[in-house]
Coordinates of C-alpha atoms and ligand atoms in Angstrom, one line a residue:
M66 CA 56.4 127.7 210.2
I67 CA 54.7 130.9 211.0
G68 CA 54.9 132.8 207.8
S69 CA 54.2 136.5 207.7
T70 CA 52.7 136.5 211.1
R71 CA 55.9 135.5 212.8
K72 CA 57.5 138.8 213.4
S73 CA 54.6 140.2 215.3
R74 CA 54.0 137.5 217.8
T75 CA 52.8 138.4 221.3
F76 CA 55.5 136.7 223.4
V77 CA 56.9 139.8 224.9
G78 CA 53.7 140.9 226.7
I79 CA 53.2 137.4 228.1
A80 CA 56.7 137.5 229.5
A81 CA 56.1 140.6 231.5
S82 CA 53.0 139.2 233.1
L83 CA 54.6 135.9 233.7
S84 CA 57.6 137.2 235.6
L85 CA 55.2 139.0 237.9
M86 CA 53.4 135.8 238.5
A87 CA 56.6 134.0 239.2
A88 CA 57.6 136.6 241.7
A89 CA 54.2 136.5 243.4
C90 CA 54.3 132.7 243.7
G91 CA 57.9 132.7 245.0
G92 CA 59.1 130.9 241.9
T93 CA 57.4 128.0 240.2
E94 CA 58.7 125.4 237.8
N95 CA 59.4 126.6 234.3
S96 CA 58.2 130.1 235.0
G97 CA 61.0 132.1 233.5
A98 CA 63.9 131.8 231.1
G99 CA 66.7 129.8 232.5
D100 CA 64.8 128.8 235.6
R101 CA 66.3 125.9 237.5
T102 CA 63.8 123.5 239.1
P103 CA 64.7 122.9 242.7
A104 CA 65.2 119.3 243.6
Q105 CA 62.7 118.3 246.3
G106 CA 64.5 115.7 248.4
D107 CA 63.3 112.1 247.9
C108 CA 66.1 111.1 245.6
P109 CA 68.5 108.4 246.9
V110 CA 71.5 109.9 245.0
S111 CA 72.5 113.4 243.8
P112 CA 70.2 114.6 241.1
L113 CA 71.3 114.6 237.4
D114 CA 71.9 117.9 235.7
V115 CA 69.5 118.2 232.7
V116 CA 69.1 121.1 230.2
V117 CA 66.0 121.4 228.0
S118 CA 65.9 123.9 225.2
V119 CA 62.1 124.8 225.2
D120 CA 59.3 124.5 227.7
Q121 CA 57.1 122.4 225.4
W122 CA 59.5 119.6 226.4
G123 CA 60.8 121.1 229.7
D124 CA 57.7 120.3 231.6
I125 CA 57.6 116.7 230.4
V126 CA 61.3 116.2 231.3
S127 CA 60.7 117.7 234.8
Q128 CA 57.8 115.3 235.3
L129 CA 60.0 112.3 234.2
G130 CA 63.1 113.3 236.2
G131 CA 61.3 114.4 239.4
A132 CA 63.6 114.8 242.4
C133 CA 66.4 112.9 240.7
T134 CA 67.0 115.7 238.2
E135 CA 67.7 119.3 238.3
V136 CA 66.1 120.6 235.1
T137 CA 67.0 123.9 233.4
T138 CA 64.7 125.0 230.7
V139 CA 66.4 127.7 228.6
L140 CA 63.3 129.1 226.9
A141 CA 60.5 129.0 229.4
G142 CA 57.5 131.1 230.1
S143 CA 56.6 132.0 226.5
S144 CA 59.0 135.0 226.9
V145 CA 60.6 134.5 223.5
D146 CA 59.4 133.2 220.1
P147 CA 61.5 130.0 219.9
H148 CA 61.7 130.4 216.1
D149 CA 63.5 133.7 216.5
F150 CA 65.6 133.0 219.5
E151 CA 69.2 133.8 219.4
P152 CA 71.2 132.7 222.5
A153 CA 73.2 135.2 224.5
P154 CA 76.7 134.1 225.8
S155 CA 75.1 133.5 229.2
D156 CA 72.8 130.8 227.7
A157 CA 75.9 128.7 227.1
V158 CA 76.6 128.7 230.8
A159 CA 73.3 126.8 231.3
F160 CA 74.7 123.9 229.3
E161 CA 77.9 123.5 231.3
G162 CA 77.9 120.4 233.3
A163 CA 74.7 119.1 231.7
Q164 CA 74.6 115.3 231.8
L165 CA 71.5 115.1 229.6
V166 CA 70.3 117.7 227.0
V167 CA 66.9 117.5 225.5
V168 CA 66.2 119.5 222.3
N169 CA 63.3 119.7 219.9
G170 CA 65.6 119.4 216.9
G171 CA 65.4 120.3 213.3
H172 CA 65.9 124.0 212.6
Y173 CA 63.6 124.8 215.5
D174 CA 66.3 125.1 218.2
E175 CA 69.6 124.5 216.4
W176 CA 71.2 126.9 218.8
A177 CA 70.6 124.3 221.6
T178 CA 72.2 121.5 219.7
K179 CA 75.2 123.7 219.0
L180 CA 75.5 124.9 222.6
A181 CA 75.3 121.3 223.8
E182 CA 78.2 120.4 221.4
T183 CA 80.4 123.2 222.6
S184 CA 79.5 123.5 226.3
A185 CA 78.4 120.0 227.2
P186 CA 80.2 117.7 224.7
D187 CA 79.9 114.6 226.9
A188 CA 76.1 115.0 227.6
A189 CA 73.6 112.5 226.3
V190 CA 71.2 114.1 223.9
V191 CA 67.6 113.4 223.2
N192 CA 66.4 115.0 219.9
A193 CA 62.6 114.9 219.4
V194 CA 62.7 115.6 215.6
D195 CA 65.2 112.7 215.2
L196 CA 62.8 110.5 217.1
A197 CA 60.0 111.6 214.8
G198 CA 62.1 110.2 212.0
G199 CA 61.5 113.1 209.7
H200 CA 59.2 111.8 207.0
A201 CA 61.4 108.7 206.4
D202 CA 58.6 106.5 207.6
D203 CA 56.0 107.5 205.0
H204 CA 58.2 108.4 202.1
D205 CA 56.8 105.5 200.1
D206 CA 53.3 106.8 200.6
H207 CA 53.9 110.1 199.0
D208 CA 53.7 111.0 195.4
H209 CA 57.0 112.6 194.6
D210 CA 55.8 114.0 191.3
D211 CA 53.3 116.2 193.1
P212 CA 55.2 119.5 193.7
A213 CA 52.8 120.5 196.4
H214 CA 54.1 117.7 198.6
D215 CA 57.8 118.6 198.1
D216 CA 58.1 120.9 201.1
H217 CA 56.6 118.3 203.4
D218 CA 58.8 115.5 202.0
H219 CA 62.0 117.3 202.7
S220 CA 61.4 118.8 206.1
V221 CA 59.4 117.5 209.0
N222 CA 56.9 119.9 210.6
P223 CA 59.1 120.9 213.6
H224 CA 56.2 121.2 216.0
V225 CA 56.6 117.5 217.0
W226 CA 55.3 118.0 220.5
Y227 CA 51.9 118.1 218.8
R228 CA 52.4 114.4 217.8
P229 CA 51.2 111.9 220.4
D230 CA 53.6 109.2 219.1
V231 CA 56.6 111.5 219.4
V232 CA 55.6 112.6 222.9
T233 CA 55.7 108.9 223.9
A234 CA 59.0 108.3 222.1
V235 CA 60.6 111.3 223.8
A236 CA 59.4 110.2 227.2
D237 CA 60.7 106.7 226.6
A238 CA 64.1 108.1 225.4
V239 CA 64.4 110.5 228.3
T240 CA 63.7 107.8 230.9
A241 CA 66.1 105.4 229.2
K242 CA 68.9 108.1 229.2
L243 CA 68.3 109.1 232.8
S244 CA 68.4 105.5 233.9
E245 CA 71.7 104.9 232.0
L246 CA 73.2 108.0 233.6
S247 CA 72.2 107.0 237.1
A248 CA 71.6 103.3 237.5
D249 CA 70.9 103.8 241.2
S250 CA 67.9 105.9 240.3
A251 CA 66.6 103.7 237.5
G252 CA 63.8 102.3 239.6
Y253 CA 62.8 105.8 240.5
F254 CA 62.8 106.9 236.8
T255 CA 60.7 103.8 235.8
E256 CA 58.2 104.8 238.4
R257 CA 58.1 108.4 237.2
R258 CA 57.6 107.1 233.6
A259 CA 54.6 105.0 234.8
E260 CA 53.1 108.0 236.6
F261 CA 53.6 110.1 233.5
A262 CA 51.8 107.5 231.4
A263 CA 48.9 107.5 234.0
S264 CA 48.7 111.3 233.9
M265 CA 48.6 111.2 230.1
Q266 CA 45.5 109.0 230.1
R267 CA 43.2 112.0 229.8
Y268 CA 45.2 113.3 226.9
D269 CA 45.0 109.8 225.2
D270 CA 41.3 109.7 226.0
A271 CA 40.7 113.2 224.5
V272 CA 42.6 112.2 221.3
A273 CA 40.7 108.9 221.0
A274 CA 37.3 110.7 221.6
I275 CA 37.9 113.2 218.8
R276 CA 39.2 110.5 216.5
T277 CA 36.1 108.5 217.0
G278 CA 33.6 111.3 216.9
A279 CA 35.1 113.7 214.4
A280 CA 37.4 111.9 212.0
G281 CA 36.9 113.3 208.5
K282 CA 35.8 116.7 209.7
R283 CA 37.5 119.6 208.0
Y284 CA 39.7 122.3 209.4
A285 CA 41.8 125.2 208.2
A286 CA 44.6 126.8 210.2
V287 CA 46.2 130.3 210.2
E288 CA 49.6 128.5 210.6
G289 CA 50.8 124.9 210.9
V290 CA 51.6 124.5 214.6
F291 CA 48.7 122.1 215.2
D292 CA 48.7 120.2 211.8
D293 CA 50.3 117.1 213.1
M294 CA 47.8 116.8 216.0
A295 CA 45.0 117.4 213.6
A296 CA 46.3 114.6 211.3
A297 CA 46.5 112.3 214.4
L298 CA 42.9 113.2 215.1
G299 CA 41.9 112.2 211.6
L300 CA 40.9 115.7 210.6
V301 CA 41.1 116.9 207.0
N302 CA 43.3 119.9 206.4
R303 CA 41.4 122.3 204.0
T304 CA 43.7 125.3 204.4
P305 CA 44.1 126.7 200.9
Q306 CA 47.3 125.3 199.5
G307 CA 48.8 128.6 198.4
Y308 CA 48.3 130.1 201.8
Q309 CA 49.8 127.1 203.5
V310 CA 52.9 126.9 201.3
A311 CA 53.5 130.6 201.8
S312 CA 53.0 130.2 205.6
N313 CA 55.2 127.1 205.8
N314 CA 58.0 128.9 203.9
E315 CA 57.7 132.0 206.0
G316 CA 56.5 134.0 203.1
E317 CA 53.6 136.5 202.8
P318 CA 50.4 134.9 201.4
S319 CA 49.4 136.6 198.2
P320 CA 46.1 138.5 198.0
A321 CA 44.8 135.5 196.0
D322 CA 45.8 133.1 198.7
L323 CA 44.1 135.2 201.3
D324 CA 41.0 135.5 199.1
A325 CA 40.9 131.8 198.8
F326 CA 41.0 131.4 202.6
L327 CA 38.3 134.0 203.1
T328 CA 36.1 132.4 200.5
L329 CA 36.5 129.0 202.0
L330 CA 35.3 130.4 205.3
A331 CA 32.4 132.4 203.8
D332 CA 31.3 129.2 202.0
R333 CA 31.5 127.3 205.3
G334 CA 34.0 124.9 203.7
V335 CA 35.5 123.9 207.1
D336 CA 34.1 122.8 210.4
V337 CA 36.6 124.6 212.5
L338 CA 39.3 127.3 212.3
I339 CA 42.5 126.6 214.3
Y340 CA 44.0 129.8 215.5
N341 CA 47.4 130.2 217.1
V342 CA 46.9 133.1 219.6
Q343 CA 50.7 133.7 219.7
T344 CA 50.4 135.2 216.3
E345 CA 49.0 138.5 215.5
G346 CA 48.7 140.8 212.5
S347 CA 46.2 141.8 210.0
V348 CA 46.1 138.6 208.0
P349 CA 45.3 136.2 210.9
E350 CA 42.8 138.8 212.2
Q351 CA 41.0 139.0 208.9
I352 CA 40.8 135.2 208.7
R353 CA 39.5 135.0 212.2
A354 CA 36.9 137.6 211.6
A355 CA 35.7 135.8 208.5
A356 CA 35.3 132.6 210.4
E357 CA 33.3 134.3 213.1
Q358 CA 31.1 136.0 210.6
A359 CA 30.4 132.7 208.9
G360 CA 29.6 131.1 212.3
I361 CA 32.6 128.7 212.1
P362 CA 34.0 127.9 215.6
V363 CA 37.5 129.2 216.3
V364 CA 39.7 127.0 218.4
E365 CA 42.7 128.7 220.0
V366 CA 46.0 126.9 220.3
T367 CA 49.5 128.1 221.3
E368 CA 53.1 127.3 220.2
T369 CA 54.4 127.1 223.8
L370 CA 53.0 126.5 227.2
P371 CA 50.7 129.4 227.9
P372 CA 50.9 131.2 231.3
G373 CA 48.6 129.5 233.7
A374 CA 49.0 126.0 232.2
E375 CA 50.1 123.8 235.1
S376 CA 51.5 121.0 232.9
F377 CA 51.9 119.8 229.4
Q378 CA 48.8 117.6 230.0
D379 CA 46.7 120.6 231.2
W380 CA 47.7 122.6 228.2
Q381 CA 47.1 120.0 225.6
V382 CA 43.9 118.6 227.1
G383 CA 42.5 122.1 227.4
Q384 CA 43.0 122.7 223.7
L385 CA 41.6 119.2 222.8
D386 CA 38.5 119.8 224.9
S387 CA 37.9 123.1 223.1
L388 CA 38.3 121.3 219.8
A389 CA 36.0 118.5 220.9
R390 CA 33.3 121.1 221.9
A391 CA 33.8 122.9 218.6
L392 CA 33.3 119.7 216.6
G393 CA 30.3 118.6 218.7
V394 CA 32.2 115.5 220.2
G395 CA 31.1 114.3 223.5
A396 CA 29.0 117.0 225.2
Ligands
ZN426 ZN1 56.1 127.4 215.3

């Protein structure tokens, strides 16, 4: 869902600095590809072997599993663009012996679903896109005669970690699977789930505050990673349709699409520009410059956990706080 900006993302530079950080800290959770979280005692039985495809989910699963899991996140540390990742034979090894595999699903990380099938055929699987239900829920609300809606009807936006309801559903499913796999640890996993809910309060509060204070405000985005969260916040997507269709279909926006975007910004037709800093290239740069020139606030978001984010909650709340400030919520 990155469009023309996809091939030039900045993941590689981040990887280099992150591996230095990991070395300096003596290894932290989720700090490098294929890292294994050390179990930290405390678990009454031997920990479950869990494999997660990407770190957007890996951190959540680690929080839920705690000491009663050993979590391997295959793509961690923003080292690789998940859209473009192709597993090496060594990545299959990570799946061997897995008792639970957590994938994003859809086309986002199909490699992980395939590796789970071949290397861990008996593992339980949690699939976030499946839990998101595609667009099955709201099919009836869509006008199928409108060709502009076709793409959205037939494929869910894969960035489902940006949907608060899906984060809750994945957390519930992970806790349920872990408890099934180790009945002796079920009480522990229930406690972890409650702690996770408590730690998500500031995320829930940030979402609620923006919904209350800024619903109906308009945004445009250089790409669609944040769109589902924006919808959950009640924001109105004013990204020019041609640009958005090109971007969602991984095509190059036409000069007319780009013009429409630049004009929208020059006319101050939106309240905020959402900018994925893991994209780079002349088109996003032009768009950002136009927003800045027009005095439209730019809010930075990322596809994956950025270096320095201590948790999913820290990452998401940081972004939501920036958005709230840009939209004049709270203060
Ligand atoms: Zn993406």
